[in-house]
One Martini backbone bead per residue (centre of mass of N, CA, C, O) as a GRO file, in nm:
protein
  157
    1MET     BB    1  12.538   7.939   7.903
    2THR     BB    2  12.223   7.909   7.871
    3ARG     BB    3  11.940   8.075   7.817
    4ARG     BB    4  11.769   7.916   8.020
    5ASN     BB    5  11.960   7.950   8.265
    6LYS     BB    6  11.955   8.256   8.275
    7PHE     BB    7  11.650   8.281   8.331
    8GLY     BB    8  11.648   8.110   8.588
    9LEU     BB    9  11.842   8.288   8.753
   10CYS     BB   10  11.678   8.545   8.729
   11GLY     BB   11  11.424   8.437   8.870
   12LEU     BB   12  11.560   8.371   9.141
   13PHE     BB   13  11.654   8.657   9.202
   14LEU     BB   14  11.372   8.792   9.202
   15MET     BB   15  11.252   8.620   9.427
   16GLY     BB   16  11.461   8.698   9.642
   17PHE     BB   17  11.403   8.999   9.633
   18ALA     BB   18  11.104   8.985   9.711
   19LEU     BB   19  11.155   8.853   9.988
   20ALA     BB   20  11.336   9.079  10.101
   21VAL     BB   21  11.127   9.301  10.090
   22GLN     BB   22  10.911   9.156  10.275
   23ALA     BB   23  11.096   9.119  10.534
   24HIS     BB   24  11.056   9.445  10.619
   25ASP     BB   25  10.785   9.394  10.700
   26ALA     BB   26  10.508   9.481  10.929
   27LYS     BB   27  10.286   9.361  11.206
   28VAL     BB   28  10.023   9.508  11.430
   29GLY     BB   29   9.738   9.427  11.410
   30TYR     BB   30   9.619   9.713  11.221
   31ILE     BB   31   9.928   9.752  11.165
   32GLU     BB   32  10.129   9.859  10.882
   33ILE     BB   33  10.468   9.810  10.765
   34GLU     BB   34  10.649   9.988  10.506
   35HIS     BB   35  10.936  10.085  10.353
   36ALA     BB   36  11.179  10.061  10.530
   37TYR     BB   37  11.448  10.303  10.618
   38THR     BB   38  11.794  10.395  10.587
   39ARG     BB   39  12.108  10.558  10.608
   40ALA     BB   40  12.415  10.590  10.567
   41THR     BB   41  12.715  10.638  10.752
   42VAL     BB   42  12.972  10.803  10.909
   43PRO     BB   43  13.226  10.831  11.089
   44GLY     BB   44  13.091  11.008  11.378
   45GLN     BB   45  12.806  10.981  11.324
   46GLN     BB   46  12.516  11.027  11.552
   47VAL     BB   47  12.291  11.032  11.317
   48ALA     BB   48  11.965  10.908  11.205
   49ALA     BB   49  11.710  10.823  10.979
   50GLY     BB   50  11.368  10.705  10.976
   51TYR     BB   51  11.165  10.523  10.739
   52MET     BB   52  10.801  10.494  10.656
   53LYS     BB   53  10.499  10.307  10.619
   54ILE     BB   54  10.179  10.365  10.785
   55GLU     BB   55   9.905  10.144  10.828
   56ASN     BB   56   9.565  10.209  10.938
   57ARG     BB   57   9.290   9.963  10.971
   58GLY     BB   58   9.175  10.113  11.224
   59ALA     BB   59   9.175  10.269  11.488
   60ALA     BB   60   9.289  10.509  11.644
   61ASP     BB   61   9.637  10.605  11.684
   62GLN     BB   62   9.982  10.585  11.822
   63LEU     BB   63  10.306  10.677  11.803
   64ILE     BB   64  10.510  10.675  12.110
   65SER     BB   65  10.770  10.486  12.033
   66ALA     BB   66  11.133  10.417  12.011
   67SER     BB   67  11.387  10.155  11.949
   68SER     BB   68  11.755  10.074  11.953
   69PRO     BB   69  12.059   9.903  11.956
   70ALA     BB   70  12.205  10.130  11.760
   71ALA     BB   71  12.089  10.335  11.985
   72GLY     BB   72  12.049  10.540  12.258
   73GLU     BB   73  11.816  10.692  12.085
   74VAL     BB   74  11.463  10.737  11.991
   75GLN     BB   75  11.296  10.977  11.799
   76LEU     BB   76  11.024  11.182  11.736
   77HIS     BB   77  10.973  11.360  11.423
   78GLU     BB   78  10.941  11.696  11.267
   79MET     BB   79  10.908  11.861  10.959
   80SER     BB   80  10.880  12.224  10.890
   81MET     BB   81  10.745  12.512  10.768
   82GLU     BB   82  10.860  12.847  10.874
   83GLY     BB   83  10.821  13.010  10.635
   84ASN     BB   84  11.168  12.992  10.521
   85VAL     BB   85  11.193  12.764  10.753
   86MET     BB   86  11.333  12.469  10.849
   87LYS     BB   87  11.187  12.260  11.100
   88MET     BB   88  11.276  12.070  11.395
   89ARG     BB   89  11.079  11.838  11.600
   90GLN     BB   90  10.980  11.697  11.880
   91LEU     BB   91  10.766  11.423  11.964
   92LYS     BB   92  10.532  11.237  12.156
   93ASP     BB   93  10.370  11.178  11.881
   94ILE     BB   94  10.207  10.989  11.610
   95PRO     BB   95   9.938  11.019  11.435
   96LEU     BB   96   9.673  10.753  11.359
   97PRO     BB   97   9.428  10.755  11.187
   98ALA     BB   98   9.164  10.614  11.085
   99GLY     BB   99   9.232  10.473  10.785
  100SER     BB  100   9.544  10.539  10.747
  101VAL     BB  101   9.836  10.701  10.593
  102VAL     BB  102  10.169  10.724  10.722
  103GLU     BB  103  10.459  10.910  10.643
  104LEU     BB  104  10.798  10.849  10.684
  105LYS     BB  105  10.984  11.133  10.565
  106PRO     BB  106  11.143  11.348  10.407
  107GLY     BB  107  11.021  11.654  10.550
  108GLY     BB  108  10.883  11.500  10.796
  109PHE     BB  109  10.817  11.243  10.936
  110HIS     BB  110  11.046  11.081  11.183
  111LEU     BB  111  11.324  10.911  11.281
  112MET     BB  112  11.571  10.950  11.550
  113LEU     BB  113  11.893  10.833  11.563
  114MET     BB  114  12.075  10.845  11.857
  115ASN     BB  115  12.376  10.770  11.941
  116LEU     BB  116  12.547  10.598  11.771
  117LYS     BB  117  12.742  10.296  11.799
  118ALA     BB  118  12.762  10.280  11.476
  119PRO     BB  119  12.800  10.263  11.170
  120LEU     BB  120  12.600  10.265  10.879
  121GLY     BB  121  12.581  10.012  10.638
  122THR     BB  122  12.549   9.916  10.342
  123GLY     BB  123  12.315   9.635  10.366
  124GLU     BB  124  12.217   9.664  10.627
  125THR     BB  125  12.040   9.630  10.941
  126VAL     BB  126  11.789   9.792  11.151
  127ALA     BB  127  11.660   9.764  11.459
  128VAL     BB  128  11.312   9.854  11.540
  129LYS     BB  129  11.104   9.954  11.804
  130LEU     BB  130  10.757   9.986  11.807
  131LYS     BB  131  10.513  10.199  11.983
  132PHE     BB  132  10.172  10.159  12.045
  133ALA     BB  133   9.902  10.249  12.223
  134LYS     BB  134   9.717   9.992  12.110
  135ALA     BB  135   9.879   9.770  11.930
  136GLY     BB  136  10.176   9.796  12.028
  137GLU     BB  137  10.453   9.594  11.946
  138VAL     BB  138  10.725   9.623  11.692
  139GLU     BB  139  10.957   9.488  11.469
  140VAL     BB  140  11.184   9.666  11.255
  141LYS     BB  141  11.356   9.654  10.946
  142LEU     BB  142  11.625   9.864  10.839
  143PRO     BB  143  11.749   9.930  10.559
  144VAL     BB  144  12.065  10.023  10.427
  145SER     BB  145  12.131  10.288  10.237
  146ALA     BB  146  12.278  10.486  10.049
  147MET     BB  147  12.406  10.772  10.037
  148GLY     BB  148  12.151  10.957   9.887
  149GLY     BB  149  11.946  10.755   9.867
  150GLN     BB  150  11.618  10.644   9.839
  151GLY     BB  151  11.530  10.387   9.927
  152GLY     BB  152  11.272  10.169   9.963
  153HIS     BB  153  11.330   9.977   9.721
  154GLY     BB  154  11.326  10.217   9.485
  155MET     BB  155  11.155  10.423   9.615
  156ARG     BB  156  10.994  10.713   9.639
  157HIS     BB  157  10.985  10.972   9.923
   0.00000   0.00000   0.00000
């Protein structure tokens, strides 16, 4: 293979990767969702967490619910330190102040996919429907990254 062909193939691969990254972003009204991901699970594991960055370019809103065909239930959760103990609690909503960026990330706000119907395999995607109080509903595709992986297309979260 010539050097020129190698560079051409490399360029095509990078363009394809860029398109794949963009394919997982979503938008509804003034809400933009980026860098969504979850992690692979092992057989018998009943829960997984979902992470993403939510940018609200409009008036205050709230993420009020989520659902997925891959899970029996999807809950909104928050982890926080209480003294020296990390606690996780279910939330009725996740506030999205006007003009804000809210990150769903390990150790903070996140989605909990409960009662998984099948293990989540690296390289798959999981469809999740998010419902916002004002902006409405949008489907987001969560790429499944390797267990213990960074997720989010190589970004640190």
